[in-house]
Structures are given as C-alpha cells and as structure tokens.
Amino acid sequence: MKELFEKQVSQLKEAHFLILYWTAKAEEKNAKYNITNIFDDLKYSGATRTKQSAVSFVESLSALCFVDVTGEGNRKHLYISPFGAKALEYLLSESKFKIKKSMFLEGSK
Amino acid sequence: MNIGIGGAGSKLASISSDGECIAINVSELELSKVEAKQKILAVTHSARGQLRGSGKNPKIGREAFGSIAEKLKQVIKGNTVFASTGGGTGNGIASEVLEYLSRLEEAVRLEDKTVFALVLPYLKRESYEYVENTIDFLGNPVSSAIDSGNTGNIILFSNKLKFEGKIPEYEYNKMLADSLNTFLAIPVKGEMYKLLDGHIDFEDFDLYRAKPYFNHFSCFSWDPDQDFETQLKANYNSLLLLPERAIEAMFLIELPTPAKASKLYDILDYFAADNVSPVYGIVHNPELKTPQITVSLLYSRKPRELVEDFKKMSDLYTRNRIKKSLEQHVVLQSSKLDKMNEARRMVEESGTNAGDVLGFLKRIGKL
C-alpha cells in the first residue's frame, strides 16, 4: 500500500501540490476555501488558465481521498484529509515544488 | 478709407486712420477690440472660428468670405486693404479678394484700384504655420492678381524689425502707419508748400498708387552734396521688404531753403541710368532744418521669386529645427515589465513557511 501511495504522490503535479498546501493553510486560518478561490489562485500563480483544469485537479485530489469536498451546490469547500496531509508532507520533504502564495488567503501581503 | 481684415490687419488699419476704417473679422470678440467706424462680422460655419477667430487656418477665412463678398467687393474700390499674410482671417479673406480681382474680365478702373498693405511674418521668430500660409498667399493669390493687373500698389511690410528691435505690437503698428502716412502725404505736401520744381498732384499720386507693382517707400534726411544712391541704400525702409531695381519711382524733396534745388538733377540721373523717369516734386518747407526726401520705388519682382526666398528660408529653419530636435532626441527604453510575471515573481518570493502548515496538521491530528 505504501508503494501505491508513493506512486500516487509522485504523479501529482504542481497544481495538485498547491491545492493541498493552500487547503491546509485555509484550514489553519479557519477560512472557507472553495473551487472558485482555487481557480483564481491557480490562474494567478500561472498553473492553469481554465476553470475546467482547476476543477479536474480538485476532482483528482478528491478521488485519491487527499481532500474532502463538502457543501452544497456551487459552494463546495475543501478540507485536507489525513492522506492529503501525508502527501503534502512528502512533497514538501522532497522539495519537488516551490510554494506560492495564495492571493485569496494572504492577499498582497 | 482703410479696410482691415483679420486681427492684425484691423489693428493696423485702425491705427493708420485713427479709427476711420472698416474692420472685418470672423470673431466678434476680435472685432470688439478694434476701434473702427464700421465693423463687419464675417460668418463662418465653424463655431471655433466664430468664437475664437480662425487661428492660423486660412480655410476659415476663405469660407467666411462668402458671407461678406458682395459688400467687400464694393468697399475695396479705390481703398487700401490691410491684412496679415500669416494669420487665418487676413490671409483667407484677402486671398479670396485677390482671386476675385484676378478673375475679373474687365480691367478695373484706375480710381477703383485697391492698394494692399500686407504684413509678412518674420521667419526667424514666427510660427511655421504663418510662414506656410504666407508662402501659399504670395505664390497663388498675389501672383495671379499682379499678373491680372487689377490691383494697385502692393506694400509688403515685414515684422522683422518688430522682433529684432523688440518693439511692442501697438508701437510697431504705429511705426508702420506713420511710415505709410508719410508716403501718402506726398500730394498733400505738394499742395501745402511752395513749389520749387516739378509737381505731384493728387491725380499723379492716385495714378501712381494704381499701378500693380510692389511699392517700397522711405523718408530720410537728404544731403544734396552726397551721392544719392549711397544715401538711398543706407536709408531703405526697414519696415518693408527690400526693393529690387525700380521700374517706376516718385520722390518729393522738402528743402528748408530754396537753395540746392538744382541737386535734384543728380537724383534724376541716378534713375535715368535704369531708364526710370520718376514723378517728382520739390517744395519749400520752412519748418525743416535739413533737406528731407520721401522716395517711392515701384518694383515688379515676381512674387514667385519672393516665394522662393521664403521657401529657402523656411527650408533652412525647418532643417535647423529638425537638427536641433535630433540633437535633443533621447531614446526612451520601453518598459519590459510584464505585470503578470512580476506579480508571480513576487508571489514566489513572498515568505511562506511550510513547517507551520505541517505543525498545524499534526496538531489537528491529520498527520
């Protein structure tokens, strides 16, 4: 299983990493972080330009059980799962991707 | 009666005749500033022209001519038109008048000939538009009017002395008016003072003014014992463009005493060398201390040559301006800052602490 987990994590792209990171930061700040916010942040960081891509990144993370998407209608909020936390820890230890600031969570600070 | 067209022309016409003139303008505001016996507002469809004058655009003056054409054709007969060749109204309306005169099939009667007193800009100081307008004016309307023979004298005043001598406009206009009035006083003096030789009566004078040539006149103290040519050349009127060789001439000598009247033959000899037989008169003016002479030279230098001079000067100054602008040219580097990339760079540079997140995840039991 560990081998599968590592394989899954190694397949993650920068956008997946950033979503996991920002979702964790949102939870830390007790802020509700939704797909629209993710799309804005991904667009601003240059990771993607379309909302469909942002949605597909979120769906793949959800399918891997790395995030929990809860809420009704269009107001679906993201929360990092324990698997997602492990995946984030792994990616941070590998320094595979560079952390970028979320404009939603940190504004222009 | 003097007729002043445009701002500069109206002011000069007014000063020359102590307000006994007709002022024409497209701008009511400009008209209100001039003292004139009669004021004629020419109508233009351009609101800008009606409110603020035609600036430097002769098209506005030309368009406005239509509204006053019939009236103007009557009032110019036998009168003097004053206009600046650089401005919009003076140039535009005077162009139309000159073109109207050159199109006339029947020759204009001598007594109906119009004298044109034109003020030319000084190339070194006045704006490029004034110079361009003047080139068009001299090259086309003036040229064809002279060819038609339907104008009287054309007097070419220059603004050169005004700028070089730093003379205020009103004073300079006064100088132009005084100079012109000295020339116009020739037949009056012929009537007023005792005649010693020759005679210039009003009829002779009107005939002279009706000739379609450029007129250069000058008044100076004359030393009968000195060479006349040297004195004349030293005393050309600096308010007018320099003359060419005269084809006709007129002079009036005023002597404080009747002696030396015979010296006039030296002057006649000077003109005879160019086959010119001047109209002349000598009068005894006891108010003077030294002899004085008022000379007028009619010359027919084609305006095209005049235009060439203006073009040459205009080209020279344009070249100098371009040279100067090239010397002052500074290449400004275009900014290559891409705002989006810069924002991304700042995002990447901004401090983030991954350890904090992991510490938080551990605290809440997700790690």
Coordinates of C-alpha atoms in Angstrom, one line a residue:
Chain A
M1 CA 0.0 0.0 0.0
K2 CA 2.9 2.3 0.9
E3 CA 4.3 1.7 -2.6
L4 CA 0.9 2.7 -4.1
F5 CA 0.7 5.8 -2.0
E6 CA 4.2 6.9 -3.0
K7 CA 3.4 6.2 -6.6
Q8 CA 0.2 8.2 -6.4
V9 CA 2.0 11.1 -4.7
S10 CA 4.8 11.1 -7.3
Q11 CA 2.3 11.6 -10.0
L12 CA 1.0 14.8 -8.5
K13 CA 1.6 18.0 -10.4
E14 CA 2.5 21.4 -9.1
A15 CA -1.2 22.4 -9.2
H16 CA -2.1 19.4 -7.0
F17 CA 0.6 20.4 -4.6
L18 CA -0.5 24.0 -4.4
I19 CA -4.1 23.0 -3.8
L20 CA -3.1 20.7 -1.0
Y21 CA -0.9 23.4 0.5
W22 CA -3.5 26.2 0.2
T23 CA -6.2 24.0 1.5
A24 CA -4.2 23.2 4.6
K25 CA -3.4 26.9 5.0
A26 CA -7.1 27.8 4.7
E27 CA -7.9 25.3 7.4
E28 CA -5.2 26.8 9.6
K29 CA -6.7 30.2 9.1
N30 CA -10.2 28.9 9.5
A31 CA -11.1 30.3 6.1
K32 CA -13.5 28.6 3.8
Y33 CA -11.7 27.7 0.6
N34 CA -13.7 26.8 -2.5
I35 CA -13.1 25.8 -6.1
T36 CA -13.6 29.4 -7.3
N37 CA -10.8 30.6 -4.9
I38 CA -8.6 27.7 -6.1
F39 CA -9.2 28.6 -9.7
D40 CA -8.3 32.3 -9.0
D41 CA -5.1 31.3 -7.2
L42 CA -4.1 28.8 -9.8
K43 CA -4.6 31.3 -12.5
Y44 CA -2.7 34.0 -10.7
S45 CA 0.2 31.6 -10.0
G46 CA 0.3 30.6 -13.6
A47 CA -0.5 27.0 -13.0
T48 CA -3.6 27.0 -15.2
R49 CA -5.8 29.3 -17.2
T50 CA -9.1 27.5 -17.3
K51 CA -11.7 26.6 -14.6
Q52 CA -12.1 23.2 -16.1
S53 CA -8.5 22.4 -15.3
A54 CA -8.9 23.7 -11.8
V55 CA -12.0 21.5 -11.3
S56 CA -10.2 18.4 -12.7
F57 CA -7.2 19.0 -10.3
V58 CA -9.6 19.1 -7.4
E59 CA -11.6 16.1 -8.6
S60 CA -8.4 14.0 -8.9
L61 CA -7.3 15.0 -5.4
S62 CA -10.8 14.1 -4.2
A63 CA -10.7 10.7 -6.0
L64 CA -7.4 10.0 -4.3
C65 CA -9.0 10.9 -1.0
F66 CA -6.4 13.6 -0.4
V67 CA -9.1 16.3 0.0
D68 CA -12.7 16.3 1.2
V69 CA -15.1 18.4 -0.8
T70 CA -18.1 19.3 1.2
G71 CA -21.0 21.6 0.9
E72 CA -24.0 22.1 -1.4
G73 CA -24.4 23.4 -4.9
N74 CA -21.7 25.6 -6.1
R75 CA -20.4 26.5 -2.6
K76 CA -18.2 23.4 -2.1
H77 CA -15.5 23.8 0.4
L78 CA -12.2 21.9 0.5
Y79 CA -10.6 20.3 3.5
I80 CA -7.4 18.4 3.5
S81 CA -7.7 14.7 4.5
P82 CA -5.1 12.8 6.6
F83 CA -3.9 11.2 3.4
G84 CA -3.6 14.6 1.8
A85 CA -1.7 15.8 4.8
K86 CA 0.8 12.9 4.4
A87 CA 1.0 13.6 0.6
L88 CA 1.7 17.3 1.4
E89 CA 4.4 16.3 3.9
Y90 CA 6.0 14.0 1.4
L91 CA 6.0 16.6 -1.3
L92 CA 7.4 19.3 1.0
S93 CA 10.2 17.0 2.2
E94 CA 11.1 16.2 -1.4
S95 CA 11.1 20.0 -2.3
K96 CA 9.7 19.0 -5.6
F97 CA 7.7 22.1 -6.0
K98 CA 8.1 25.7 -4.8
I99 CA 5.5 27.1 -2.5
K100 CA 3.5 30.0 -4.0
K101 CA 1.4 32.5 -2.1
S102 CA -2.4 32.2 -2.3
M103 CA -3.8 35.6 -3.1
F104 CA -7.1 34.6 -1.5
L105 CA -5.6 33.6 1.8
E106 CA -2.7 36.1 2.0
G107 CA -3.8 38.9 -0.2
S108 CA -1.0 41.1 -1.4
K109 CA 0.9 40.8 1.9
Chain B
M1 CA -11.0 104.5 -46.3
N2 CA -8.8 101.8 -44.8
I3 CA -10.1 98.3 -44.6
G4 CA -8.6 96.0 -42.1
I5 CA -9.1 92.3 -42.5
G6 CA -8.4 89.9 -39.6
G7 CA -6.9 90.8 -36.2
A8 CA -3.6 92.2 -37.3
G9 CA -5.0 93.9 -40.4
S10 CA -7.8 95.6 -38.5
K11 CA -5.4 97.0 -35.8
L12 CA -3.1 98.4 -38.4
A13 CA -6.0 99.9 -40.5
S14 CA -7.4 101.4 -37.3
I15 CA -4.1 103.0 -36.2
S16 CA -3.4 104.3 -39.8
S17 CA -6.7 106.1 -39.9
D18 CA -7.4 107.0 -36.3
G19 CA -10.4 104.6 -36.3
E20 CA -11.9 105.9 -39.5
C21 CA -11.8 102.4 -41.1
I22 CA -13.8 99.3 -41.7
A23 CA -12.7 96.3 -39.7
I24 CA -13.6 92.8 -40.8
N25 CA -13.2 89.7 -38.8
V26 CA -14.8 86.3 -38.2
S27 CA -14.6 86.7 -34.5
E28 CA -17.0 89.1 -32.7
L29 CA -14.5 89.2 -29.8
E30 CA -11.7 90.3 -32.0
L31 CA -13.9 93.0 -33.6
S32 CA -14.8 94.4 -30.3
K33 CA -11.2 95.1 -29.6
V34 CA -10.7 97.3 -32.6
E35 CA -11.7 101.0 -33.0
A36 CA -13.4 101.3 -36.3
K37 CA -16.1 103.3 -38.0
Q38 CA -17.7 100.2 -39.4
K39 CA -17.3 96.6 -38.2
I40 CA -18.2 93.7 -40.4
L41 CA -18.6 90.3 -38.9
A42 CA -17.9 87.6 -41.5
V43 CA -19.9 84.4 -40.8
T44 CA -18.2 81.0 -40.7
H45 CA -19.9 77.7 -40.0
S46 CA -17.1 76.8 -37.7
A47 CA -18.0 77.5 -34.1
R48 CA -14.3 77.7 -33.3
G49 CA -13.8 80.4 -35.9
Q50 CA -16.8 82.5 -34.9
L51 CA -15.9 82.4 -31.2
R52 CA -12.2 82.5 -31.2
G53 CA -11.1 83.6 -34.6
S54 CA -9.7 81.4 -37.4
G55 CA -6.4 81.0 -35.6
K56 CA -3.9 80.1 -38.3
N57 CA -6.3 78.4 -40.7
P58 CA -6.9 80.4 -43.9
K59 CA -9.7 78.0 -44.9
I60 CA -11.9 79.5 -42.2
G61 CA -11.3 83.0 -43.6
R62 CA -11.9 81.8 -47.2
E63 CA -15.2 80.2 -46.1
A64 CA -16.3 83.3 -44.3
F65 CA -15.6 85.5 -47.4
G66 CA -18.8 84.2 -48.9
S67 CA -20.9 85.9 -46.3
I68 CA -19.5 89.4 -47.0
A69 CA -18.4 89.0 -50.6
E70 CA -20.8 91.5 -52.3
K71 CA -20.3 94.1 -49.6
L72 CA -16.5 93.7 -49.7
K73 CA -16.3 93.9 -53.5
Q74 CA -17.9 97.4 -53.2
V75 CA -16.0 98.8 -50.3
I76 CA -12.5 97.9 -51.5
K77 CA -12.9 100.1 -54.6
G78 CA -10.2 102.8 -54.5
N79 CA -9.3 101.9 -50.9
T80 CA -6.5 100.3 -49.0
V81 CA -6.8 96.8 -47.7
F82 CA -4.6 95.8 -44.7
A83 CA -4.1 92.2 -43.9
S84 CA -1.5 89.9 -42.3
T85 CA -0.4 87.1 -44.6
G86 CA 0.3 84.7 -41.8
G87 CA -3.0 84.6 -39.9
G88 CA -6.2 82.8 -40.8
T89 CA -8.7 85.5 -41.4
G90 CA -6.5 88.1 -43.1
N91 CA -4.9 85.5 -45.3
G92 CA -8.1 83.7 -46.1
I93 CA -10.3 86.7 -46.9
A94 CA -7.6 88.7 -48.7
S95 CA -6.8 85.6 -50.8
E96 CA -10.4 85.5 -51.9
V97 CA -10.4 89.2 -52.7
L98 CA -7.2 88.9 -54.8
E99 CA -8.6 85.9 -56.6
Y100 CA -11.8 87.8 -57.3
L101 CA -9.8 90.7 -58.7
S102 CA -7.7 88.4 -60.9
R103 CA -10.8 86.7 -62.3
L104 CA -12.4 90.0 -63.5
E105 CA -12.8 90.0 -67.2
E106 CA -12.9 93.8 -67.5
A107 CA -9.9 95.8 -66.3
V108 CA -10.5 97.6 -63.0
R109 CA -10.7 101.4 -63.5
L110 CA -7.7 103.3 -62.1
E111 CA -9.8 105.1 -59.5
D112 CA -11.2 101.8 -58.3
K113 CA -7.8 100.1 -57.9
T114 CA -7.2 98.6 -54.4
V115 CA -3.9 99.0 -52.6
F116 CA -2.9 96.1 -50.5
A117 CA -0.8 96.7 -47.4
L118 CA 0.3 93.2 -46.3
V119 CA 2.2 92.3 -43.2
L120 CA 4.6 89.4 -43.7
P121 CA 5.8 87.3 -40.7
Y122 CA 9.4 87.3 -39.6
L123 CA 10.8 83.9 -40.5
K124 CA 13.2 83.6 -37.6
R125 CA 10.7 84.2 -34.9
E126 CA 7.2 83.5 -36.0
S127 CA 5.5 80.1 -36.2
Y128 CA 5.9 77.7 -39.1
E129 CA 2.1 78.0 -39.9
Y130 CA 2.4 81.7 -40.5
V131 CA 5.3 81.1 -42.9
E132 CA 3.5 78.3 -44.7
N133 CA 0.4 80.5 -45.1
T134 CA 2.5 83.3 -46.4
I135 CA 4.1 81.1 -49.0
D136 CA 0.7 80.0 -50.3
F137 CA -0.6 83.5 -50.3
L138 CA 2.4 85.0 -52.2
G139 CA 2.6 82.1 -54.6
N140 CA -1.0 82.0 -55.6
P141 CA -3.5 84.8 -54.9
V142 CA -0.9 87.6 -55.0
S143 CA 0.9 86.2 -58.1
S144 CA -2.3 85.9 -60.1
A145 CA -3.6 89.3 -59.0
I146 CA -0.4 91.0 -60.1
D147 CA -0.5 89.1 -63.4
S148 CA -4.0 90.4 -64.0
G149 CA -3.0 94.0 -63.4
N150 CA -6.2 94.6 -61.4
T151 CA -4.6 95.7 -58.1
G152 CA -3.0 98.9 -57.1
N153 CA 0.3 99.0 -55.3
I154 CA 1.2 96.1 -53.0
I155 CA 3.1 97.1 -49.9
L156 CA 5.0 94.4 -48.2
F157 CA 5.6 95.2 -44.6
S158 CA 7.8 92.9 -42.6
N159 CA 7.7 92.0 -39.0
K160 CA 11.5 91.7 -38.9
L161 CA 12.2 94.9 -37.1
K162 CA 9.5 94.3 -34.6
F163 CA 11.2 91.2 -33.4
E164 CA 14.8 92.3 -33.8
G165 CA 14.1 95.6 -32.1
K166 CA 11.8 94.0 -29.5
I167 CA 9.1 96.6 -30.2
P168 CA 5.6 96.2 -28.7
E169 CA 2.8 95.5 -31.2
Y170 CA 1.0 98.8 -30.8
E171 CA 4.2 100.8 -31.2
Y172 CA 5.2 98.8 -34.2
N173 CA 1.8 99.2 -35.8
K174 CA 2.2 103.0 -35.1
M175 CA 5.5 102.9 -36.9
L176 CA 4.1 101.1 -39.9
A177 CA 1.1 103.5 -40.0
D178 CA 3.4 106.6 -39.7
S179 CA 5.6 105.3 -42.4
L180 CA 2.7 104.7 -44.8
N181 CA 1.1 108.1 -43.9
T182 CA 4.4 109.8 -44.7
F183 CA 4.2 108.3 -48.2
L184 CA 0.5 109.2 -48.5
A185 CA 1.3 112.8 -47.5
I186 CA 3.3 113.4 -50.7
P187 CA 0.5 115.1 -52.7
V188 CA -0.7 116.9 -49.5
K189 CA 2.7 118.5 -49.1
G190 CA 2.7 119.3 -52.8
E191 CA -0.4 121.4 -52.2
M192 CA 0.6 122.8 -48.8
Y193 CA 4.1 124.1 -49.5
K194 CA 5.5 126.4 -52.1
L195 CA 6.5 124.5 -55.1
L196 CA 10.2 124.9 -56.3
D197 CA 10.3 122.4 -59.1
G198 CA 8.2 119.6 -60.6
H199 CA 4.8 118.8 -59.1
I200 CA 3.0 115.8 -57.7
D201 CA -0.7 116.4 -57.6
F202 CA -3.4 114.1 -56.3
E203 CA -4.1 112.8 -59.8
D204 CA -0.5 111.9 -60.3
F205 CA -0.4 110.3 -56.9
D206 CA -3.5 108.2 -57.5
L207 CA -2.2 107.1 -60.9
Y208 CA 1.0 106.0 -59.2
R209 CA -0.8 104.1 -56.4
A210 CA -3.0 102.4 -59.0
K211 CA 0.0 100.6 -60.6
P212 CA 0.1 96.9 -59.9
Y213 CA 3.6 96.7 -58.5
F214 CA 5.3 96.4 -55.2
N215 CA 5.9 99.7 -53.5
H216 CA 8.9 100.4 -51.3
F217 CA 8.9 103.9 -49.8
S218 CA 11.3 105.6 -47.5
C219 CA 11.7 109.0 -46.0
F220 CA 15.1 110.3 -44.8
S221 CA 17.3 113.4 -44.4
W222 CA 18.9 114.1 -47.7
D223 CA 22.4 115.6 -48.1
P224 CA 22.4 117.2 -51.5
D225 CA 26.2 117.1 -51.6
Q226 CA 26.5 113.3 -51.1
D227 CA 25.9 110.5 -53.6
F228 CA 22.2 109.8 -53.8
E229 CA 22.5 106.1 -54.4
T230 CA 24.6 105.6 -51.3
Q231 CA 22.1 107.6 -49.3
L232 CA 19.1 105.7 -50.7
K233 CA 20.6 102.3 -50.0
A234 CA 21.6 103.3 -46.5
N235 CA 18.0 104.5 -45.8
Y236 CA 15.9 101.8 -47.2
N237 CA 12.8 101.4 -45.1
S238 CA 13.5 98.7 -42.6
L239 CA 9.7 98.2 -42.1
L240 CA 9.3 97.0 -45.6
L241 CA 10.9 94.2 -47.6
L242 CA 14.0 95.4 -49.5
P243 CA 13.2 96.6 -53.0
E244 CA 14.5 95.3 -56.3
R245 CA 15.6 97.6 -59.2
A246 CA 12.9 100.2 -59.6
I247 CA 10.8 100.3 -62.7
E248 CA 9.0 103.4 -61.7
A249 CA 9.7 105.9 -59.0
M250 CA 8.4 109.0 -57.2
F251 CA 10.1 111.4 -54.9
L252 CA 9.3 114.6 -53.0
I253 CA 12.1 116.8 -51.8
E254 CA 11.4 119.2 -48.9
L255 CA 14.0 122.0 -48.6
P256 CA 14.2 124.3 -45.7
T257 CA 15.7 127.0 -48.1
P258 CA 15.2 127.2 -51.8
A259 CA 19.0 126.7 -52.4
K260 CA 20.3 123.4 -53.7
A261 CA 17.1 122.7 -55.6
S262 CA 19.2 122.0 -58.7
K263 CA 20.7 119.0 -57.0
L264 CA 17.6 117.1 -57.9
Y265 CA 19.2 116.5 -61.3
D266 CA 21.7 114.2 -59.7
I267 CA 18.7 112.1 -58.5
L268 CA 17.1 112.2 -61.9
D269 CA 20.5 111.0 -63.4
Y270 CA 20.5 108.1 -60.9
F271 CA 17.1 106.9 -62.0
A272 CA 17.8 107.6 -65.7
A273 CA 20.6 105.0 -65.5
D274 CA 17.9 102.4 -65.0
N275 CA 15.6 104.1 -67.7
V276 CA 13.3 105.3 -65.0
S277 CA 11.7 108.7 -65.3
P278 CA 10.4 109.5 -61.8
V279 CA 7.4 111.6 -60.9
Y280 CA 8.9 114.3 -58.6
G281 CA 8.3 117.5 -56.8
I282 CA 10.4 119.9 -54.7
V283 CA 8.8 122.1 -52.1
H284 CA 10.0 124.7 -49.7
N285 CA 9.2 123.5 -46.2
P286 CA 10.5 126.2 -43.8
E287 CA 9.6 124.0 -40.8
L288 CA 12.5 121.7 -41.5
K289 CA 16.2 122.3 -40.6
T290 CA 17.7 119.9 -43.1
P291 CA 16.5 118.8 -46.5
Q292 CA 14.3 115.7 -46.5
I293 CA 13.3 113.3 -49.2
T294 CA 10.4 110.9 -49.5
V295 CA 11.2 108.3 -52.2
S296 CA 8.9 105.6 -53.5
L297 CA 10.2 102.8 -55.7
L298 CA 7.9 100.5 -57.7
Y299 CA 9.4 97.2 -58.5
S300 CA 7.9 94.2 -60.2
R301 CA 9.9 91.4 -58.8
K302 CA 7.8 88.5 -59.4
P303 CA 6.2 87.1 -56.3
R304 CA 7.4 83.6 -57.3
E305 CA 10.9 84.8 -56.6
L306 CA 9.7 86.2 -53.3
V307 CA 8.1 82.8 -52.6
E308 CA 11.4 81.1 -53.4
D309 CA 13.2 83.3 -50.9
F310 CA 10.5 82.4 -48.3
K311 CA 10.8 78.7 -49.2
K312 CA 14.6 78.8 -49.0
M313 CA 14.4 80.5 -45.6
S314 CA 11.6 78.2 -44.5
D315 CA 13.6 75.1 -45.5
L316 CA 16.7 76.4 -43.7
Y317 CA 14.8 76.9 -40.5
T318 CA 13.0 73.6 -40.8
R319 CA 16.3 71.9 -41.3
N320 CA 17.7 73.7 -38.2
R321 CA 14.7 72.7 -36.2
I322 CA 15.0 69.1 -37.3
K323 CA 18.7 69.1 -36.5
K324 CA 18.0 70.5 -33.1
S325 CA 15.3 68.0 -32.4
L326 CA 17.6 65.2 -33.4
E327 CA 20.3 66.5 -31.1
Q328 CA 17.8 66.6 -28.3
H329 CA 16.4 63.2 -29.1
V330 CA 16.6 60.8 -26.2
V331 CA 15.8 57.2 -26.8
L332 CA 13.4 56.1 -24.0
Q333 CA 13.7 52.4 -23.3
S334 CA 10.3 50.8 -23.4
S335 CA 9.4 49.1 -20.2
K336 CA 9.6 45.3 -20.5
L337 CA 7.9 44.8 -17.2
D338 CA 5.2 42.2 -17.5
K339 CA 2.8 42.9 -14.7
M340 CA 1.6 39.3 -14.5
N341 CA 5.0 37.8 -14.5
E342 CA 6.2 40.4 -11.9
A343 CA 3.2 39.5 -9.7
R344 CA 4.1 35.8 -10.0
R345 CA 7.7 36.5 -9.1
M346 CA 6.6 38.4 -6.1
V347 CA 4.3 35.6 -5.1
E348 CA 7.2 33.2 -5.3
E349 CA 9.5 35.5 -3.4
S350 CA 6.9 36.1 -0.6
G351 CA 7.7 34.3 2.6
T352 CA 5.9 31.1 3.2
N353 CA 6.7 28.7 6.0
A354 CA 6.0 25.0 5.1
G355 CA 6.8 23.9 8.6
D356 CA 3.9 25.9 10.1
V357 CA 1.4 24.0 7.9
L358 CA 2.8 20.6 8.9
G359 CA 2.8 21.6 12.6
F360 CA -0.8 22.7 12.2
L361 CA -1.8 19.4 10.5
K362 CA -0.1 17.5 13.3
R363 CA -1.9 19.5 15.9
I364 CA -5.3 18.7 14.4
G365 CA -4.4 15.1 14.1
K366 CA -4.3 14.8 10.3
L367 CA -0.6 13.9 10.4

